[in-house]
Each structure stands twice: as structure tokens, then as C-alpha cells.
Amino acid sequence: MQDKINEILDYTKAKLEEIDSTAECQALRVDVLGKSGKITALFRFMKEVPPAEKGKVGQMLNNGKIEAERLISAKETFLEQAELEKEINSAEKIDITLPIKGCKGSLHPRTIIQKQIEDVFVSMGFVVEDGNEVETEYNNFIAVNVPENHPARDMQDTFWLNNGQVLKTHTSAAQNRILKKYTPPIRAVFPGRCFRNEDVDASHENTFFQLEGVIVDKDVSVGNLIYFMKEMLSKIFKKEVEVRLRPGFFPFTEPSFEMDVRCPFCDGKGCPTCKNGGWIELCPCGMIHPNVLRHGGIDPEQYSGCAFGLGLDRMVMLSLGIHDIRELNSGNLKLLSQFKLDI
Ligand code: DAH
């Protein structure tokens, strides 16, 4: 039996000498170790082996099988590496600048709603600005009137970086740069990804999106704030909406408000979306605090401003009927790819 096994192992070695592709390795594996392979065939003789010898012969066969597999695998690993290197070094050159052909994709629902909101604001004379995700402590806190050790910092569980910077906790972090970039009158919206060290559940994410806006001009009033927000919400919900203000607190606005919208799904009669309250809390806002204007190089004696910070994820969930914020970051294409851009 050992001779027969050695014969097959020699055959395997000889074949491996000639082979130069992983596909051929696989074919040889079938030839030697497959269901009707050469070694497998030897196992059939086991029933003819006298009982006393069975253990020894069985051992021999098993060792032969293991050795054959080892020989084939070693060559296969070697060839795999060689094929990979060849692919990297030569053949496959992809031109990533070419236009996408025949690619079926869809925009993320958050991108869709963000674009819709941006378009409404642009139509009302706003510019769309960008913000950084890694921010200085100054921009994220100090410039928006949240000095060191201010208790308001506790409202935003912050990811601090080793170099003293932060992952921006709110889009308000872009306010200072925008106030410095433009001279009044200023109308700007700035969407962005924000980060807070939150416990994640159906309505909280550690990574979420806001869309913030500022208006700075002579004699800006709460009336302007209400007007622009009503216009925007009416366009997004495709019907005239009603809003109301409740007192709120934010260090960067004085006075501060919470803006609610009368539930656009039940017209305020009460439904699961508004938890039967008839109103949906949507947008913290207020009149920009004089200190924030000063940090931005704007004289609060001459100019006033209002600001709002829309929870973009919440807007997306509301307008599309998504109930769990975690879906938005999930990459669940079944859910996320069914929304289409209709403006
Ligand atoms: N930055 C606030 C937050 O993330 C939201 C906010 C409130 C933004 C009031 C504003 C504002 O511009 O006026 O909690």
C-alpha cells in the first residue's frame, strides 16, 4: 500500500512541477483527492485489509492524503501570490476619472432632503456653505459664546482629540468662519455631519446631520426667522404649514426658541408621528447673541441676526416616514435606495 501511495505522491509532485496557475492546482486536487481521485480510490481497498492491519493501513492512507494536500496547497499559495502581484503590477489599470457607465445608484435620502432644503434656501437668496468636521475649541464653543467651563458644554458630550481640537458637536461651529467671511447682509445655510458621544438608540446617533442657517442684516427680527422657516417647511412638506415658538435656551442666541410645526401629517389632529400632540418639535433657533456677532467681527450695535439649527436626520425621518435614526447610517440599501429625488 505504501508503494501505491508513494507512486501517487510522485505523480502529484511531477504534475505540480508543470503547473503554473491556481486553476490547474484545483484540477489536480480533484484528480488526486476528489471523490473519484487517485487516493480516494485506495481507500476502497480498506475493506479487503485484514482487521489486524486496518489501523496501520488507514494511518498510511491518511498520511498520504495529508501530504498530497500539503504539496498542492503550498504550490497554490505560491501561485496565488504571483497572480496577485501580476495583477497589481501590470494588467489592471483603472482610470477613475472616466464617467460612470451603466451604474445603478441612488442618492442617500439624507442627501435628497438636504438638497431640497438647500434649493429652497438658495431660491430665497442664501448661500450654501461648508463646515469642517474637525474643529477648533474656539469655533465649536468659544466663538458661539460657550466659554471654557460653561455648563452648556455638558449639553454636548464631546469627542475631544489629543491635540485639543474636537469633532464638531454642532454645525454652529461654522458660524464664526461664515460671519468673518462675508460682510452683512449675510444669508447662509450650512449643512454638516456632527458628532456626540451619545448612547445610540432609535432617536439618538453619535453621528448625525444638522442644517444650520444664519441671517445677519440691519434690523433682523424674529419675524424674519419665522418667515424663512415657514417658507422652507411649506415647500418641503408641500403644503402651507403653521409654526409656533416656545422659549428655549442656547448660549449663542438671545432670546432662544424651540420652533414647532403643526403636524403636517394629521394637520394637528393628532397621529403617531406627532405622538398625538398635534405639534412636532423641529428647530431650535433664536436671535444671534451679540457676543457671537462680536467674535465674528460684526458690530451688534449696527447689525442683528437670527439663526436656526435644523436636525437634518429628523427632517429626513419625518418627510420619508423612517422611524429609526440608525437606519440612516446603516447602509441598508433595501431601505435607503427606494427614495428618489423629485426636484
Ligand atoms: N447648535 C444647537 C445644537 O446643536 C442648535 C441650534 C440652536 C443652532 C439654536 C442655532 C440656534 O443656530 O440658533 O444643539
PDB file of C-alpha atoms and ligand atoms in Angstrom, residues 156 169-172 175 196 208 210 212-213 250 252-253 257 284-286 307-309, ligand 1:
ATOM      1  CA  GLN A 156     -22.988  68.282  24.118  1.00  0.00           C
ATOM      2  CA  THR A 169     -20.673  68.788  18.014  1.00  0.00           C
ATOM      3  CA  HIS A 170     -22.934  71.101  16.015  1.00  0.00           C
ATOM      4  CA  THR A 171     -22.985  72.990  12.744  1.00  0.00           C
ATOM      5  CA  SER A 172     -22.895  76.200  14.791  1.00  0.00           C
ATOM      6  CA  GLN A 175     -20.853  80.325  12.267  1.00  0.00           C
ATOM      7  CA  ARG A 196     -21.516  63.483  20.026  1.00  0.00           C
ATOM      8  CA  PHE A 208     -25.810  62.885  12.836  1.00  0.00           C
ATOM      9  CA  GLN A 210     -27.723  69.247  11.011  1.00  0.00           C
ATOM     10  CA  GLU A 212     -27.940  75.440  10.150  1.00  0.00           C
ATOM     11  CA  GLY A 213     -28.718  78.893   8.901  1.00  0.00           C
ATOM     12  CA  PHE A 250     -28.922  78.307  23.805  1.00  0.00           C
ATOM     13  CA  PHE A 252     -25.448  81.543  21.143  1.00  0.00           C
ATOM     14  CA  THR A 253     -28.901  83.094  20.841  1.00  0.00           C
ATOM     15  CA  PHE A 257     -36.663  79.434  20.940  1.00  0.00           C
ATOM     16  CA  PRO A 284     -34.053  75.287  17.793  1.00  0.00           C
ATOM     17  CA  CYS A 285     -33.432  78.890  16.860  1.00  0.00           C
ATOM     18  CA  GLY A 286     -33.105  82.425  18.107  1.00  0.00           C
ATOM     19  CA  ALA A 307     -30.010  81.594  13.440  1.00  0.00           C
ATOM     20  CA  PHE A 308     -31.558  78.163  13.384  1.00  0.00           C
ATOM     21  CA  GLY A 309     -30.217  74.632  13.648  1.00  0.00           C
TER      22      GLY A 309
HETATM   23  N1  DAH B   1     -26.311  74.187  17.891  1.00  0.00           N
HETATM   24  C1  DAH B   1     -27.528  73.762  18.552  1.00  0.00           C
HETATM   25  C2  DAH B   1     -27.444  72.298  18.904  1.00  0.00           C
HETATM   26  O1  DAH B   1     -26.837  71.559  18.198  1.00  0.00           O
HETATM   27  C3  DAH B   1     -28.714  74.013  17.689  1.00  0.00           C
HETATM   28  C4  DAH B   1     -29.010  75.454  17.470  1.00  0.00           C
HETATM   29  C5  DAH B   1     -29.832  76.106  18.351  1.00  0.00           C
HETATM   30  C6  DAH B   1     -28.482  76.135  16.407  1.00  0.00           C
HETATM   31  C7  DAH B   1     -30.144  77.435  18.172  1.00  0.00           C
HETATM   32  C8  DAH B   1     -28.779  77.505  16.223  1.00  0.00           C
HETATM   33  C9  DAH B   1     -29.629  78.132  17.121  1.00  0.00           C
HETATM   34  O2  DAH B   1     -28.279  78.219  15.218  1.00  0.00           O
HETATM   35  O3  DAH B   1     -29.934  79.428  16.909  1.00  0.00           O
HETATM   36  O4  DAH B   1     -27.990  71.896  19.879  1.00  0.00           O
END
